Amino acid sequence: MILNLTQHPATAEQKAAGVVDMAPVDREMLGCVLTFADIPTAQETWSKAMGLLTMAMREFNSLGVPVGERTALIGGALWLMEPLAIALRDCDIKPVFAFSQRESAEETRADGSVVKTNVFRHVGFVEA
């Protein structure tokens, strides 16, 4: 199982690949932990990483996911990802990032203007 520890809900493609979102009340708290209003100290960053680890452990335990079969999808502030990955690995949770491919399309409108859209398609995971 791949637990979504990002502030974005899993896409349909990610869900098909085994990603599971946290319960809505936990997702709200997850967003708060992942958000930084000010430049954090190293201690604040590690504290947030440990908070995310605690949330993940609680979720895996409540779902009965055995140790050794636990993976967490991470993403967010770059300065948080290394401490989070270290904390997760220390508890036998494999941290991964989502890998997407961008598909761009351009549409010329009647007035001659061009609208460009990008769609990101989930392709797989990269181990952190």
Tab-separated table of N, CA and C in Angstrom:
chain	number	residue	atom	x	y	z
A	1	MET	N	0.839	-1.181	0.000
A	1	MET	CA	0.000	0.000	0.000
A	1	MET	C	0.881	1.240	0.000
A	2	ILE	N	0.437	2.251	-0.720
A	2	ILE	CA	1.173	3.517	-0.802
A	2	ILE	C	0.298	4.600	-0.177
A	3	LEU	N	0.720	5.109	0.968
A	3	LEU	CA	-0.041	6.131	1.677
A	3	LEU	C	0.332	7.502	1.148
A	4	ASN	N	-0.655	8.290	0.790
A	4	ASN	CA	-0.435	9.630	0.249
A	4	ASN	C	-0.158	10.614	1.387
A	5	LEU	N	1.109	11.059	1.471
A	5	LEU	CA	1.486	12.062	2.465
A	5	LEU	C	1.736	13.415	1.817
A	6	THR	N	1.087	13.675	0.680
A	6	THR	CA	1.177	14.984	0.042
A	6	THR	C	-0.111	15.738	0.331
A	7	GLN	N	-0.104	17.038	0.072
A	7	GLN	CA	-1.325	17.795	0.339
A	7	GLN	C	-2.309	17.751	-0.817
A	8	HIS	N	-1.986	17.013	-1.873
A	8	HIS	CA	-2.885	16.883	-3.016
A	8	HIS	C	-3.553	15.511	-2.995
A	9	PRO	N	-4.853	15.463	-3.228
A	9	PRO	CA	-5.512	14.150	-3.296
A	9	PRO	C	-4.901	13.325	-4.431
A	10	ALA	N	-4.867	12.022	-4.243
A	10	ALA	CA	-4.346	11.134	-5.277
A	10	ALA	C	-5.218	11.218	-6.519
A	11	THR	N	-4.580	11.166	-7.677
A	11	THR	CA	-5.319	11.149	-8.937
A	11	THR	C	-5.893	9.754	-9.155
A	12	ALA	N	-6.794	9.637	-10.099
A	12	ALA	CA	-7.364	8.321	-10.426
A	12	ALA	C	-6.258	7.361	-10.847
A	13	GLU	N	-5.277	7.855	-11.610
A	13	GLU	CA	-4.167	7.003	-12.043
A	13	GLU	C	-3.334	6.538	-10.852
A	14	GLN	N	-3.102	7.438	-9.889
A	14	GLN	CA	-2.335	7.063	-8.701
A	14	GLN	C	-3.110	6.053	-7.854
A	15	LYS	N	-4.403	6.266	-7.711
A	15	LYS	CA	-5.219	5.316	-6.949
A	15	LYS	C	-5.177	3.940	-7.595
A	16	ALA	N	-5.219	3.900	-8.923
A	16	ALA	CA	-5.137	2.617	-9.631
A	16	ALA	C	-3.789	1.939	-9.392
A	17	ALA	N	-2.761	2.736	-9.085
A	17	ALA	CA	-1.420	2.197	-8.811
A	17	ALA	C	-1.233	1.854	-7.337
A	18	GLY	N	-2.276	2.017	-6.517
A	18	GLY	CA	-2.204	1.600	-5.121
A	18	GLY	C	-2.093	2.713	-4.096
A	19	VAL	N	-2.207	3.976	-4.532
A	19	VAL	CA	-2.116	5.095	-3.594
A	19	VAL	C	-3.448	5.251	-2.854
A	20	VAL	N	-3.350	5.450	-1.547
A	20	VAL	CA	-4.533	5.626	-0.696
A	20	VAL	C	-4.410	6.970	0.016
A	21	ASP	N	-5.467	7.780	-0.060
A	21	ASP	CA	-5.508	9.058	0.663
A	21	ASP	C	-5.865	8.801	2.122
A	22	MET	N	-5.417	9.716	2.971
A	22	MET	CA	-5.807	9.658	4.378
A	22	MET	C	-7.263	10.109	4.505
A	23	ALA	N	-7.875	9.802	5.623
A	23	ALA	CA	-9.243	10.247	5.888
A	23	ALA	C	-9.299	11.770	5.831
A	24	PRO	N	-10.455	12.356	5.446
A	24	PRO	CA	-10.550	13.820	5.301
A	24	PRO	C	-10.066	14.616	6.511
A	25	VAL	N	-10.395	14.202	7.713
A	25	VAL	CA	-9.963	14.943	8.900
A	25	VAL	C	-8.440	14.899	9.022
A	26	ASP	N	-7.845	13.754	8.690
A	26	ASP	CA	-6.388	13.635	8.737
A	26	ASP	C	-5.738	14.408	7.592
A	27	ARG	N	-6.390	14.468	6.445
A	27	ARG	CA	-5.857	15.227	5.303
A	27	ARG	C	-5.761	16.708	5.651
A	28	GLU	N	-6.733	17.202	6.414
A	28	GLU	CA	-6.698	18.599	6.826
A	28	GLU	C	-5.473	18.863	7.710
A	29	MET	N	-5.235	17.966	8.649
A	29	MET	CA	-4.070	18.109	9.522
A	29	MET	C	-2.782	17.950	8.712
A	30	LEU	N	-2.790	17.043	7.757
A	30	LEU	CA	-1.636	16.826	6.885
A	30	LEU	C	-1.268	18.118	6.173
A	31	GLY	N	-2.267	18.819	5.652
A	31	GLY	CA	-2.023	20.092	4.982
A	31	GLY	C	-1.385	21.111	5.903
A	32	CYS	N	-1.829	21.134	7.153
A	32	CYS	CA	-1.251	22.070	8.130
A	32	CYS	C	0.214	21.734	8.410
A	33	VAL	N	0.513	20.452	8.557
A	33	VAL	CA	1.888	20.049	8.850
A	33	VAL	C	2.809	20.347	7.665
A	34	LEU	N	2.302	20.197	6.444
A	34	LEU	CA	3.119	20.413	5.245
A	34	LEU	C	3.301	21.889	4.885
A	35	THR	N	2.554	22.770	5.542
A	35	THR	CA	2.603	24.194	5.205
A	35	THR	C	3.565	24.934	6.122
A	36	PHE	N	4.373	25.794	5.516
A	36	PHE	CA	5.323	26.627	6.262
A	36	PHE	C	4.964	28.088	6.015
A	37	ALA	N	4.695	28.833	7.065
A	37	ALA	CA	4.379	30.256	6.938
A	37	ALA	C	5.644	31.107	6.951
A	38	ASP	N	6.672	30.609	7.623
A	38	ASP	CA	7.934	31.334	7.760
A	38	ASP	C	9.092	30.384	7.475
A	39	ILE	N	10.275	30.946	7.316
A	39	ILE	CA	11.465	30.127	7.120
A	39	ILE	C	11.668	29.291	8.378
A	40	PRO	N	11.690	27.961	8.220
A	40	PRO	CA	11.799	27.109	9.412
A	40	PRO	C	13.241	26.905	9.856
A	41	THR	N	13.384	26.615	11.125
A	41	THR	CA	14.676	26.178	11.644
A	41	THR	C	14.796	24.686	11.347
A	42	ALA	N	15.999	24.159	11.489
A	42	ALA	CA	16.198	22.725	11.303
A	42	ALA	C	15.350	21.941	12.306
A	43	GLN	N	15.254	22.453	13.518
A	43	GLN	CA	14.457	21.779	14.544
A	43	GLN	C	12.977	21.742	14.145
A	44	GLU	N	12.454	22.843	13.619
A	44	GLU	CA	11.049	22.872	13.181
A	44	GLU	C	10.819	21.907	12.021
A	45	THR	N	11.777	21.843	11.115
A	45	THR	CA	11.652	20.940	9.977
A	45	THR	C	11.614	19.487	10.445
A	46	TRP	N	12.541	19.121	11.337
A	46	TRP	CA	12.552	17.755	11.865
A	46	TRP	C	11.294	17.461	12.669
A	47	SER	N	10.781	18.442	13.390
A	47	SER	CA	9.555	18.251	14.156
A	47	SER	C	8.388	17.932	13.223
A	48	LYS	N	8.324	18.644	12.110
A	48	LYS	CA	7.249	18.378	11.143
A	48	LYS	C	7.424	16.998	10.516
A	49	ALA	N	8.664	16.622	10.215
A	49	ALA	CA	8.915	15.291	9.657
A	49	ALA	C	8.448	14.210	10.627
A	50	MET	N	8.742	14.398	11.905
A	50	MET	CA	8.337	13.417	12.909
A	50	MET	C	6.812	13.390	13.070
A	51	GLY	N	6.172	14.557	12.939
A	51	GLY	CA	4.713	14.601	12.978
A	51	GLY	C	4.097	13.827	11.823
A	52	LEU	N	4.688	13.967	10.642
A	52	LEU	CA	4.202	13.221	9.474
A	52	LEU	C	4.428	11.726	9.650
A	53	LEU	N	5.577	11.369	10.208
A	53	LEU	CA	5.855	9.961	10.480
A	53	LEU	C	4.811	9.391	11.438
A	54	THR	N	4.485	10.126	12.478
A	54	THR	CA	3.488	9.671	13.450
A	54	THR	C	2.136	9.456	12.774
A	55	MET	N	1.756	10.395	11.919
A	55	MET	CA	0.492	10.254	11.190
A	55	MET	C	0.509	9.011	10.305
A	56	ALA	N	1.623	8.798	9.615
A	56	ALA	CA	1.734	7.644	8.720
A	56	ALA	C	1.668	6.337	9.503
A	57	MET	N	2.398	6.263	10.591
A	57	MET	CA	2.398	5.044	11.405
A	57	MET	C	0.987	4.737	11.915
A	58	ARG	N	0.296	5.768	12.386
A	58	ARG	CA	-1.068	5.576	12.893
A	58	ARG	C	-1.976	5.043	11.773
A	59	GLU	N	-1.840	5.615	10.582
A	59	GLU	CA	-2.675	5.201	9.452
A	59	GLU	C	-2.356	3.766	9.027
A	60	PHE	N	-1.066	3.449	8.870
A	60	PHE	CA	-0.692	2.084	8.491
A	60	PHE	C	-1.183	1.079	9.526
A	61	ASN	N	-1.009	1.395	10.809
A	61	ASN	CA	-1.453	0.491	11.873
A	61	ASN	C	-2.963	0.316	11.853
A	62	SER	N	-3.710	1.400	11.661
A	62	SER	CA	-5.174	1.294	11.662
A	62	SER	C	-5.679	0.486	10.471
A	63	LEU	N	-4.940	0.510	9.372
A	63	LEU	CA	-5.331	-0.256	8.185
A	63	LEU	C	-4.761	-1.669	8.194
A	64	GLY	N	-3.932	-1.971	9.191
A	64	GLY	CA	-3.373	-3.310	9.300
A	64	GLY	C	-2.323	-3.630	8.244
A	65	VAL	N	-1.632	-2.601	7.749
A	65	VAL	CA	-0.597	-2.824	6.731
A	65	VAL	C	0.662	-3.338	7.428
A	66	PRO	N	1.107	-4.538	7.063
A	66	PRO	CA	2.270	-5.115	7.744
A	66	PRO	C	3.557	-4.329	7.494
A	67	VAL	N	4.433	-4.330	8.482
A	67	VAL	CA	5.759	-3.738	8.326
A	67	VAL	C	6.430	-4.471	7.166
A	68	GLY	N	7.135	-3.731	6.340
A	68	GLY	CA	7.760	-4.310	5.158
A	68	GLY	C	6.930	-4.125	3.907
A	69	GLU	N	5.666	-3.761	4.076
A	69	GLU	CA	4.776	-3.515	2.936
A	69	GLU	C	4.267	-2.079	2.939
A	70	ARG	N	4.985	-1.216	3.641
A	70	ARG	CA	4.547	0.166	3.805
A	70	ARG	C	5.369	1.105	2.924
A	71	THR	N	4.648	1.878	2.114
A	71	THR	CA	5.262	2.867	1.233
A	71	THR	C	4.505	4.175	1.417
A	72	ALA	N	5.217	5.292	1.373
A	72	ALA	CA	4.581	6.604	1.511
A	72	ALA	C	4.938	7.471	0.318
A	73	LEU	N	3.925	8.046	-0.304
A	73	LEU	CA	4.104	9.024	-1.379
A	73	LEU	C	4.350	10.370	-0.717
A	74	ILE	N	5.515	10.954	-0.989
A	74	ILE	CA	5.856	12.229	-0.368
A	74	ILE	C	6.044	13.298	-1.434
A	75	GLY	N	5.946	14.532	-1.020
A	75	GLY	CA	6.148	15.662	-1.920
A	75	GLY	C	5.776	16.937	-1.195
A	76	GLY	N	6.467	17.986	-1.515
A	76	GLY	CA	6.208	19.263	-0.865
A	76	GLY	C	7.486	20.057	-0.752
A	77	ALA	N	7.597	20.819	0.309
A	77	ALA	CA	8.760	21.669	0.532
A	77	ALA	C	10.035	20.837	0.482
A	78	LEU	N	10.955	21.226	-0.374
A	78	LEU	CA	12.167	20.426	-0.575
A	78	LEU	C	12.960	20.227	0.704
A	79	TRP	N	13.009	21.244	1.553
A	79	TRP	CA	13.794	21.131	2.784
A	79	TRP	C	13.176	20.160	3.778
A	80	LEU	N	11.928	19.771	3.573
A	80	LEU	CA	11.275	18.801	4.440
A	80	LEU	C	11.439	17.372	3.929
A	81	MET	N	11.639	17.205	2.632
A	81	MET	CA	11.633	15.871	2.046
A	81	MET	C	12.781	14.982	2.535
A	82	GLU	N	13.981	15.532	2.681
A	82	GLU	CA	15.090	14.694	3.165
A	82	GLU	C	14.857	14.224	4.600
A	83	PRO	N	14.548	15.121	5.544
A	83	PRO	CA	14.277	14.622	6.902
A	83	PRO	C	13.100	13.646	6.943
A	84	LEU	N	12.074	13.910	6.148
A	84	LEU	CA	10.920	13.013	6.126
A	84	LEU	C	11.318	11.641	5.579
A	85	ALA	N	12.076	11.621	4.504
A	85	ALA	CA	12.510	10.348	3.922
A	85	ALA	C	13.363	9.566	4.920
A	86	ILE	N	14.249	10.242	5.611
A	86	ILE	CA	15.094	9.580	6.615
A	86	ILE	C	14.225	8.992	7.724
A	87	ALA	N	13.277	9.789	8.242
A	87	ALA	CA	12.405	9.323	9.331
A	87	ALA	C	11.575	8.120	8.884
A	88	LEU	N	11.041	8.169	7.666
A	88	LEU	CA	10.238	7.054	7.168
A	88	LEU	C	11.080	5.790	7.026
A	89	ARG	N	12.261	5.924	6.413
A	89	ARG	CA	13.138	4.753	6.230
A	89	ARG	C	13.522	4.137	7.575
A	90	ASP	N	13.758	4.990	8.567
A	90	ASP	CA	14.125	4.491	9.900
A	90	ASP	C	13.022	3.620	10.507
A	91	CYS	N	11.791	3.782	10.035
A	91	CYS	CA	10.663	2.985	10.526
A	91	CYS	C	10.173	1.981	9.480
A	92	ASP	N	11.055	1.643	8.535
A	92	ASP	CA	10.774	0.632	7.509
A	92	ASP	C	9.596	1.010	6.614
A	93	ILE	N	9.485	2.311	6.312
A	93	ILE	CA	8.498	2.796	5.350
A	93	ILE	C	9.283	3.341	4.161
A	94	LYS	N	8.998	2.832	2.974
A	94	LYS	CA	9.718	3.263	1.779
A	94	LYS	C	9.122	4.576	1.257
A	95	PRO	N	9.912	5.656	1.214
A	95	PRO	CA	9.414	6.920	0.673
A	95	PRO	C	9.584	6.959	-0.853
A	96	VAL	N	8.543	7.414	-1.537
A	96	VAL	CA	8.596	7.552	-2.990
A	96	VAL	C	8.024	8.901	-3.414
A	97	PHE	N	8.490	9.364	-4.572
A	97	PHE	CA	7.932	10.551	-5.221
A	97	PHE	C	7.131	10.085	-6.430
A	98	ALA	N	6.112	10.845	-6.798
A	98	ALA	CA	5.357	10.549	-8.010
A	98	ALA	C	6.157	11.016	-9.218
A	99	PHE	N	6.107	10.242	-10.279
A	99	PHE	CA	6.727	10.632	-11.548
A	99	PHE	C	5.610	10.806	-12.559
A	100	SER	N	5.569	11.977	-13.177
A	100	SER	CA	4.529	12.288	-14.159
A	100	SER	C	5.155	12.726	-15.468
A	101	GLN	N	4.427	12.533	-16.550
A	101	GLN	CA	4.826	13.073	-17.844
A	101	GLN	C	3.827	14.162	-18.212
A	102	ARG	N	4.366	15.258	-18.732
A	102	ARG	CA	3.509	16.375	-19.114
A	102	ARG	C	3.107	16.236	-20.569
A	103	GLU	N	1.808	16.354	-20.804
A	103	GLU	CA	1.271	16.374	-22.159
A	103	GLU	C	0.758	17.783	-22.422
A	104	SER	N	1.349	18.449	-23.409
A	104	SER	CA	0.959	19.825	-23.731
A	104	SER	C	0.098	19.835	-24.988
A	105	ALA	N	-0.861	20.726	-24.983
A	105	ALA	CA	-1.721	20.902	-26.156
A	105	ALA	C	-1.963	22.395	-26.347
A	106	GLU	N	-1.983	22.817	-27.589
A	106	GLU	CA	-2.283	24.218	-27.902
A	106	GLU	C	-3.554	24.288	-28.730
A	107	GLU	N	-4.362	25.278	-28.415
A	107	GLU	CA	-5.620	25.479	-29.131
A	107	GLU	C	-5.659	26.924	-29.622
A	108	THR	N	-5.840	27.097	-30.917
A	108	THR	CA	-5.965	28.438	-31.475
A	108	THR	C	-7.440	28.807	-31.474
A	109	ARG	N	-7.738	29.918	-30.834
A	109	ARG	CA	-9.122	30.385	-30.738
A	109	ARG	C	-9.495	31.210	-31.971
A	110	ALA	N	-10.778	31.476	-32.091
A	110	ALA	CA	-11.289	32.232	-33.238
A	110	ALA	C	-10.654	33.611	-33.354
A	111	ASP	N	-10.288	34.221	-32.227
A	111	ASP	CA	-9.691	35.561	-32.256
A	111	ASP	C	-8.187	35.521	-32.533
A	112	GLY	N	-7.640	34.321	-32.767
A	112	GLY	CA	-6.224	34.187	-33.068
A	112	GLY	C	-5.346	33.927	-31.850
A	113	SER	N	-5.904	34.085	-30.675
A	113	SER	CA	-5.110	33.813	-29.475
A	113	SER	C	-4.912	32.306	-29.325
A	114	VAL	N	-3.856	31.954	-28.621
A	114	VAL	CA	-3.527	30.545	-28.416
A	114	VAL	C	-3.578	30.234	-26.926
A	115	VAL	N	-4.266	29.166	-26.605
A	115	VAL	CA	-4.347	28.702	-25.229
A	115	VAL	C	-3.563	27.404	-25.136
A	116	LYS	N	-2.631	27.369	-24.206
A	116	LYS	CA	-1.823	26.175	-23.995
A	116	LYS	C	-2.246	25.529	-22.686
A	117	THR	N	-2.475	24.233	-22.730
A	117	THR	CA	-2.824	23.501	-21.519
A	117	THR	C	-1.813	22.376	-21.310
A	118	ASN	N	-1.551	22.089	-20.059
A	118	ASN	CA	-0.669	20.982	-19.692
A	118	ASN	C	-1.446	20.015	-18.827
A	119	VAL	N	-1.358	18.756	-19.172
A	119	VAL	CA	-1.959	17.696	-18.374
A	119	VAL	C	-0.819	16.804	-17.911
A	120	PHE	N	-0.771	16.558	-16.602
A	120	PHE	CA	0.270	15.712	-16.050
A	120	PHE	C	-0.289	14.315	-15.845
A	121	ARG	N	0.331	13.340	-16.477
A	121	ARG	CA	-0.104	11.938	-16.398
A	121	ARG	C	0.836	11.160	-15.490
A	122	HIS	N	0.250	10.493	-14.511
A	122	HIS	CA	1.052	9.684	-13.591
A	122	HIS	C	1.650	8.513	-14.358
A	123	VAL	N	2.953	8.317	-14.194
A	123	VAL	CA	3.651	7.225	-14.882
A	123	VAL	C	4.158	6.183	-13.890
A	124	GLY	N	4.588	6.631	-12.722
A	124	GLY	CA	5.129	5.692	-11.757
A	124	GLY	C	5.692	6.406	-10.544
A	125	PHE	N	6.581	5.720	-9.854
A	125	PHE	CA	7.156	6.249	-8.620
A	125	PHE	C	8.666	6.167	-8.666
A	126	VAL	N	9.319	7.138	-8.009
A	126	VAL	CA	10.764	7.161	-7.882
A	126	VAL	C	11.082	7.091	-6.405
A	127	GLU	N	11.906	6.134	-6.012
A	127	GLU	CA	12.233	6.002	-4.591
A	127	GLU	C	13.074	7.197	-4.148
A	128	ALA	N	12.723	7.738	-2.984
A	128	ALA	CA	13.433	8.901	-2.444
A	128	ALA	C	14.741	8.469	-1.835
